mmCIF file of C-alpha atoms in Angstrom:
data_model
loop_
_atom_site.group_PDB
_atom_site.id
_atom_site.type_symbol
_atom_site.label_atom_id
_atom_site.label_comp_id
_atom_site.label_asym_id
_atom_site.label_seq_id
_atom_site.Cartn_x
_atom_site.Cartn_y
_atom_site.Cartn_z
ATOM 1 C CA MET A 211 -31.248 -63.727 -0.545
ATOM 2 C CA SER A 212 -33.667 -61.042 -1.732
ATOM 3 C CA GLU A 213 -32.477 -58.677 0.990
ATOM 4 C CA ILE A 214 -28.881 -59.092 -0.188
ATOM 5 C CA ARG A 215 -29.836 -58.263 -3.766
ATOM 6 C CA ASP A 216 -31.809 -55.247 -2.583
ATOM 7 C CA ASP A 217 -28.858 -53.849 -0.640
ATOM 8 C CA GLU A 218 -26.483 -54.447 -3.518
ATOM 9 C CA GLY A 219 -28.703 -52.212 -5.684
ATOM 10 C CA THR A 220 -27.841 -49.146 -3.591
ATOM 11 C CA GLY A 221 -25.758 -46.664 -5.561
ATOM 12 C CA ARG A 222 -25.725 -48.537 -8.863
ATOM 13 C CA PRO A 223 -26.430 -46.440 -11.980
ATOM 14 C CA ALA A 224 -29.685 -46.817 -13.878
ATOM 15 C CA SER A 225 -29.433 -48.966 -16.990
ATOM 16 C CA PRO A 226 -29.611 -47.480 -20.509
ATOM 17 C CA LEU A 227 -32.936 -49.280 -20.924
ATOM 18 C CA HIS A 228 -34.301 -47.382 -17.933
ATOM 19 C CA TRP A 229 -33.425 -44.044 -19.550
ATOM 20 C CA ILE A 230 -34.914 -45.148 -22.876
ATOM 21 C CA ARG A 231 -38.174 -46.083 -21.177
ATOM 22 C CA LEU A 232 -38.177 -42.808 -19.262
ATOM 23 C CA ALA A 233 -37.615 -40.824 -22.461
ATOM 24 C CA ALA A 234 -40.474 -42.711 -24.140
ATOM 25 C CA VAL A 235 -42.822 -41.822 -21.276
ATOM 26 C CA TYR A 236 -42.079 -38.111 -21.496
ATOM 27 C CA LEU A 237 -42.076 -37.979 -25.291
ATOM 28 C CA LEU A 238 -45.447 -39.720 -25.369
ATOM 29 C CA ILE A 239 -47.083 -36.872 -23.432
ATOM 30 C CA PRO A 240 -46.511 -34.196 -26.132
ATOM 31 C CA ALA A 241 -47.255 -36.754 -28.858
ATOM 32 C CA ILE A 242 -50.681 -37.455 -27.344
ATOM 33 C CA LEU A 243 -51.356 -33.747 -26.803
ATOM 34 C CA LEU A 244 -50.597 -32.827 -30.418
ATOM 35 C CA LEU A 245 -52.409 -35.858 -31.818
ATOM 36 C CA CYS A 246 -55.565 -35.121 -29.817
ATOM 37 C CA GLY A 247 -55.291 -31.405 -30.601
ATOM 38 C CA GLY A 248 -55.089 -32.086 -34.324
ATOM 39 C CA GLU A 249 -53.023 -28.970 -35.067
ATOM 40 C CA LEU A 250 -49.263 -28.850 -35.505
ATOM 41 C CA GLY A 251 -49.323 -25.067 -35.273
ATOM 42 C CA TRP A 252 -50.716 -25.074 -31.728
ATOM 43 C CA TRP A 253 -47.988 -23.020 -30.047
ATOM 44 C CA GLN A 254 -49.179 -23.650 -26.479
ATOM 45 C CA ALA A 255 -48.859 -27.394 -27.012
ATOM 46 C CA TRP A 256 -45.267 -27.061 -28.248
ATOM 47 C CA LEU A 257 -44.274 -24.808 -25.352
ATOM 48 C CA TYR A 258 -45.877 -27.112 -22.810
ATOM 49 C CA SER A 259 -44.189 -30.106 -24.437
ATOM 50 C CA GLY A 260 -40.819 -28.433 -24.037
ATOM 51 C CA LEU A 261 -41.460 -27.801 -20.335
ATOM 52 C CA VAL A 262 -42.527 -31.406 -19.754
ATOM 53 C CA ILE A 263 -39.446 -32.833 -21.443
ATOM 54 C CA VAL A 264 -37.015 -30.447 -19.739
ATOM 55 C CA ALA A 265 -38.544 -31.030 -16.299
ATOM 56 C CA GLY A 266 -39.111 -34.757 -16.733
ATOM 57 C CA LEU A 267 -35.833 -35.807 -18.316
ATOM 58 C CA GLY A 268 -33.596 -32.897 -17.380
ATOM 59 C CA GLY A 269 -34.761 -33.006 -13.788
ATOM 60 C CA ARG A 270 -33.959 -36.691 -13.451
ATOM 61 C CA ILE A 271 -30.553 -36.268 -15.034
ATOM 62 C CA TRP A 272 -29.829 -33.513 -12.498
ATOM 63 C CA ALA A 273 -31.061 -35.682 -9.612
ATOM 64 C CA GLU A 274 -28.912 -38.600 -10.792
ATOM 65 C CA TRP A 275 -25.897 -36.296 -11.035
ATOM 66 C CA ARG A 276 -26.436 -35.096 -7.467
ATOM 67 C CA HIS A 277 -27.250 -38.543 -6.073
ATOM 68 C CA PRO A 278 -25.721 -41.294 -8.245
ATOM 69 C CA GLY A 279 -27.918 -44.375 -8.197
ATOM 70 C CA LEU A 280 -31.126 -42.555 -7.256
ATOM 71 C CA MET A 281 -32.891 -43.404 -10.515
ATOM 72 C CA ALA A 282 -32.090 -47.102 -10.162
ATOM 73 C CA GLU A 283 -33.178 -47.040 -6.536
ATOM 74 C CA ARG A 284 -36.509 -45.465 -7.515
ATOM 75 C CA GLN A 285 -37.110 -48.574 -9.639
ATOM 76 C CA ASP A 286 -35.710 -51.041 -7.110
ATOM 77 C CA VAL A 287 -37.863 -54.161 -6.705
ATOM 78 C CA GLY A 288 -37.091 -54.234 -2.995
ATOM 79 C CA ASN A 289 -38.776 -50.878 -2.486
ATOM 80 C CA PHE A 290 -41.912 -52.026 -4.290
ATOM 81 C CA ARG A 291 -42.058 -55.176 -2.182
ATOM 82 C CA LYS A 292 -41.773 -53.162 1.029
ATOM 83 C CA ALA A 293 -44.145 -50.377 -0.080
ATOM 84 C CA LYS A 294 -47.401 -49.807 1.749
ATOM 85 C CA SER A 295 -50.231 -51.841 0.258
ATOM 86 C CA TRP A 296 -52.358 -48.750 -0.395
ATOM 87 C CA ASP A 297 -49.496 -47.088 -2.262
ATOM 88 C CA LYS A 298 -49.167 -49.998 -4.659
ATOM 89 C CA VAL A 299 -52.481 -48.668 -5.977
ATOM 90 C CA LEU A 300 -52.095 -44.924 -5.397
ATOM 91 C CA ALA A 301 -48.535 -44.533 -6.741
ATOM 92 C CA PRO A 302 -49.302 -45.673 -10.316
ATOM 93 C CA LEU A 303 -52.717 -43.992 -10.182
ATOM 94 C CA MET A 304 -51.108 -40.678 -9.266
ATOM 95 C CA ALA A 305 -48.363 -41.062 -11.877
ATOM 96 C CA VAL A 306 -50.979 -41.538 -14.589
ATOM 97 C CA SER A 307 -53.479 -38.944 -13.315
ATOM 98 C CA ILE A 308 -51.051 -36.009 -13.430
ATOM 99 C CA GLY A 309 -50.089 -36.687 -17.039
ATOM 100 C CA TYR A 310 -52.022 -38.466 -19.768
ATOM 101 C CA PRO A 311 -55.665 -37.650 -18.861
ATOM 102 C CA LEU A 312 -54.796 -33.950 -18.742
ATOM 103 C CA VAL A 313 -53.258 -33.791 -22.206
ATOM 104 C CA ILE A 314 -56.005 -35.954 -23.705
ATOM 105 C CA ALA A 315 -58.681 -33.631 -22.318
ATOM 106 C CA ALA A 316 -56.810 -30.466 -23.317
ATOM 107 C CA GLY A 317 -56.061 -31.798 -26.792
ATOM 108 C CA LEU A 318 -59.639 -32.857 -27.527
ATOM 109 C CA ASP A 319 -60.920 -29.583 -26.086
ATOM 110 C CA HIS A 320 -58.668 -27.697 -28.512
ATOM 111 C CA ARG A 321 -59.708 -29.846 -31.477
ATOM 112 C CA PHE A 322 -63.448 -29.455 -30.872
ATOM 113 C CA HIS A 323 -63.343 -25.873 -29.500
ATOM 114 C CA GLY A 324 -64.994 -26.852 -26.237
ATOM 115 C CA SER A 325 -63.627 -23.875 -24.303
ATOM 116 C CA PRO A 326 -63.372 -20.181 -25.165
ATOM 117 C CA GLU A 327 -59.964 -18.866 -26.167
ATOM 118 C CA PHE A 328 -58.236 -17.344 -23.150
ATOM 119 C CA PRO A 329 -56.483 -13.962 -23.291
ATOM 120 C CA LEU A 330 -52.727 -14.108 -23.743
ATOM 121 C CA TRP A 331 -52.056 -12.880 -20.216
ATOM 122 C CA LEU A 332 -53.890 -15.909 -18.804
ATOM 123 C CA ASN A 333 -51.846 -18.220 -21.034
ATOM 124 C CA ALA A 334 -48.688 -16.520 -19.765
ATOM 125 C CA ALA A 335 -49.835 -16.887 -16.146
ATOM 126 C CA GLY A 336 -50.497 -20.563 -16.790
ATOM 127 C CA PHE A 337 -47.037 -21.171 -18.203
ATOM 128 C CA LEU A 338 -45.454 -19.334 -15.274
ATOM 129 C CA LEU A 339 -47.401 -21.561 -12.879
ATOM 130 C CA ILE A 340 -46.355 -24.693 -14.785
ATOM 131 C CA THR A 341 -42.716 -23.590 -14.802
ATOM 132 C CA PHE A 342 -42.766 -22.835 -11.089
ATOM 133 C CA GLY A 343 -44.600 -26.058 -10.227
ATOM 134 C CA TYR A 344 -42.390 -28.361 -12.270
ATOM 135 C CA GLY A 345 -39.290 -26.516 -11.099
ATOM 136 C CA PHE A 346 -40.337 -26.917 -7.453
ATOM 137 C CA ALA A 347 -41.001 -30.644 -7.951
ATOM 138 C CA VAL A 348 -37.669 -31.185 -9.718
ATOM 139 C CA TRP A 349 -35.864 -29.315 -6.942
ATOM 140 C CA ALA A 350 -37.437 -31.701 -4.419
ATOM 141 C CA LEU A 351 -36.336 -34.738 -6.438
ATOM 142 C CA ALA A 352 -32.767 -33.467 -6.716
ATOM 143 C CA GLU A 353 -32.599 -32.450 -3.055
ATOM 144 C CA ASN A 354 -33.878 -35.636 -1.445
ATOM 145 C CA ARG A 355 -31.559 -38.651 -1.655
ATOM 146 C CA PHE A 356 -34.488 -40.823 -0.543
ATOM 147 C CA PHE A 357 -37.079 -39.619 -3.043
ATOM 148 C CA PHE A 358 -38.511 -43.069 -3.658
ATOM 149 C CA SER A 359 -41.264 -43.674 -6.207
ATOM 150 C CA VAL A 360 -43.389 -45.491 -3.606
ATOM 151 C CA VAL A 361 -44.076 -44.849 0.068
ATOM 152 C CA VAL A 362 -41.509 -46.901 1.950
ATOM 153 C CA VAL A 363 -39.200 -46.187 4.883
ATOM 154 C CA ARG A 364 -35.749 -47.724 4.364
ATOM 155 C CA THR A 365 -33.853 -47.130 7.611
ATOM 156 C CA ASP A 366 -31.776 -50.170 6.585
ATOM 157 C CA ARG A 367 -30.341 -47.919 3.851
ATOM 158 C CA GLY A 368 -29.809 -44.922 6.106
ATOM 159 C CA HIS A 369 -33.131 -43.276 5.297
ATOM 160 C CA VAL A 370 -33.300 -39.923 7.095
ATOM 161 C CA VAL A 371 -35.495 -36.833 6.980
ATOM 162 C CA CYS A 372 -34.722 -34.305 4.243
ATOM 163 C CA ASP A 373 -35.290 -30.781 5.568
ATOM 164 C CA THR A 374 -33.281 -28.707 3.099
ATOM 165 C CA GLY A 375 -34.146 -27.018 -0.192
ATOM 166 C CA PRO A 376 -37.911 -26.921 -0.855
ATOM 167 C CA TYR A 377 -38.493 -29.113 2.194
ATOM 168 C CA ARG A 378 -37.978 -25.977 4.273
ATOM 169 C CA TYR A 379 -41.324 -24.656 3.005
ATOM 170 C CA VAL A 380 -43.639 -27.674 2.725
ATOM 171 C CA ARG A 381 -43.259 -31.294 3.757
ATOM 172 C CA HIS A 382 -44.141 -32.757 0.346
ATOM 173 C CA PRO A 383 -42.746 -30.371 -2.278
ATOM 174 C CA GLY A 384 -42.663 -33.020 -5.012
ATOM 175 C CA TYR A 385 -46.424 -33.456 -4.826
ATOM 176 C CA ALA A 386 -46.955 -29.745 -4.252
ATOM 177 C CA GLY A 387 -45.099 -28.711 -7.392
ATOM 178 C CA ASN A 388 -47.094 -31.054 -9.595
ATOM 179 C CA ILE A 389 -50.341 -29.806 -8.046
ATOM 180 C CA TYR A 390 -49.439 -26.168 -8.749
ATOM 181 C CA ALA A 391 -48.725 -27.107 -12.374
ATOM 182 C CA LEU A 392 -52.137 -28.769 -12.764
ATOM 183 C CA PHE A 393 -53.937 -25.445 -12.625
ATOM 184 C CA GLY A 394 -51.352 -23.841 -14.865
ATOM 185 C CA ILE A 395 -52.159 -26.406 -17.570
ATOM 186 C CA VAL A 396 -55.804 -25.297 -17.608
ATOM 187 C CA LEU A 397 -54.795 -21.684 -18.240
ATOM 188 C CA ALA A 398 -51.871 -22.363 -20.588
ATOM 189 C CA LEU A 399 -53.797 -24.711 -22.892
ATOM 190 C CA ASP A 400 -57.127 -22.812 -22.982
ATOM 191 C CA SER A 401 -59.074 -25.738 -21.565
ATOM 192 C CA LEU A 402 -61.830 -25.530 -18.980
ATOM 193 C CA TRP A 403 -62.663 -29.200 -19.604
ATOM 194 C CA THR A 404 -59.234 -30.109 -18.265
ATOM 195 C CA LEU A 405 -60.534 -29.098 -14.825
ATOM 196 C CA ILE A 406 -62.222 -32.517 -14.645
ATOM 197 C CA PRO A 407 -59.017 -34.634 -14.771
ATOM 198 C CA VAL A 408 -57.308 -31.930 -12.689
ATOM 199 C CA ALA A 409 -59.891 -32.472 -9.929
ATOM 200 C CA VAL A 410 -59.325 -36.238 -10.044
ATOM 201 C CA ALA A 411 -55.535 -35.809 -9.918
ATOM 202 C CA LEU A 412 -55.891 -33.360 -7.028
ATOM 203 C CA VAL A 413 -57.994 -35.785 -4.975
ATOM 204 C CA VAL A 414 -55.545 -38.648 -5.577
ATOM 205 C CA SER A 415 -52.561 -36.430 -4.693
ATOM 206 C CA VAL A 416 -54.106 -35.123 -1.456
ATOM 207 C CA ILE A 417 -55.117 -38.621 -0.305
ATOM 208 C CA ARG A 418 -51.638 -39.983 -1.024
ATOM 209 C CA THR A 419 -50.025 -37.019 0.722
ATOM 210 C CA ALA A 420 -52.100 -37.574 3.865
ATOM 211 C CA LEU A 421 -51.360 -41.306 3.980
ATOM 212 C CA GLU A 422 -47.652 -40.811 3.313
ATOM 213 C CA ASP A 423 -47.422 -38.126 5.975
ATOM 214 C CA ARG A 424 -49.040 -40.431 8.527
ATOM 215 C CA THR A 425 -46.609 -43.225 7.611
ATOM 216 C CA LEU A 426 -43.562 -40.969 7.966
ATOM 217 C CA LEU A 427 -44.794 -39.657 11.326
ATOM 218 C CA GLU A 428 -45.084 -43.221 12.599
ATOM 219 C CA GLU A 429 -41.988 -44.808 11.058
ATOM 220 C CA LEU A 430 -39.283 -42.335 10.045
ATOM 221 C CA PRO A 431 -37.063 -41.200 12.942
ATOM 222 C CA GLY A 432 -36.975 -37.414 13.263
ATOM 223 C CA TYR A 433 -39.982 -36.775 11.034
ATOM 224 C CA ARG A 434 -42.271 -35.813 13.910
ATOM 225 C CA ASP A 435 -39.863 -33.059 14.981
ATOM 226 C CA TYR A 436 -39.544 -31.958 11.360
ATOM 227 C CA ALA A 437 -43.352 -31.759 11.068
ATOM 228 C CA ARG A 438 -43.429 -29.431 14.065
ATOM 229 C CA ARG A 439 -40.967 -27.106 12.307
ATOM 230 C CA VAL A 440 -42.565 -27.282 8.865
ATOM 231 C CA ARG A 441 -46.288 -27.187 9.551
ATOM 232 C CA TYR A 442 -47.765 -27.422 6.062
ATOM 233 C CA ARG A 443 -47.839 -30.383 3.707
ATOM 234 C CA LEU A 444 -48.516 -28.835 0.306
ATOM 235 C CA VAL A 445 -49.455 -25.133 0.410
ATOM 236 C CA PRO A 446 -47.831 -22.787 2.949
ATOM 237 C CA GLY A 447 -50.439 -21.239 5.211
ATOM 238 C CA VAL A 448 -53.232 -23.447 3.833
ATOM 239 C CA TYR A 449 -52.547 -27.200 4.076
#
């Protein structure tokens, strides 16, 4: 019976409650940043908050428009049941590590002046890197009909390799984009202390990328040929 319910979930729209919860998640990030920073006039925090909300909510609205039902499928219980055991730990750990610890560290660093003030050109470079990184990740989400929130291969739902859009450049552009943005946050928010949670998030992301890549090579038809065409996982010419 559970398999029948899982299949019936394909293509259904996400509930209003899902969108409310999603909005709360992305609104909480700037709230924590400003609260920890202790300064409403902190312009970098406001600009970063705008980027997070546009990428987080706007990107998912775009992905849902391109692939109706994708947001509901990302929350489908059947996918979580079938997910790899290691990803039941790494998926939530990665989701948390690329968000809240960063803004807590950056906010407290700003409040207590733990890092020197960066020149404006470094702030600008940081925001460009954040914009590019989030944009690249959102593009991956909107391009891939099977952009699940956990590592699972669903050939029973027609799961196939996505090799268009940003997937022409790296095999895991969703992870890659968020990793690029990590370093932009350090520069944009004047926070050397944020390098500590950035390092943790980077380690988690690389480990999950490697394990997911191995799973796809073993289980997803056509992925091995795709990996021969697109050699790099996260950074072209590097890894």
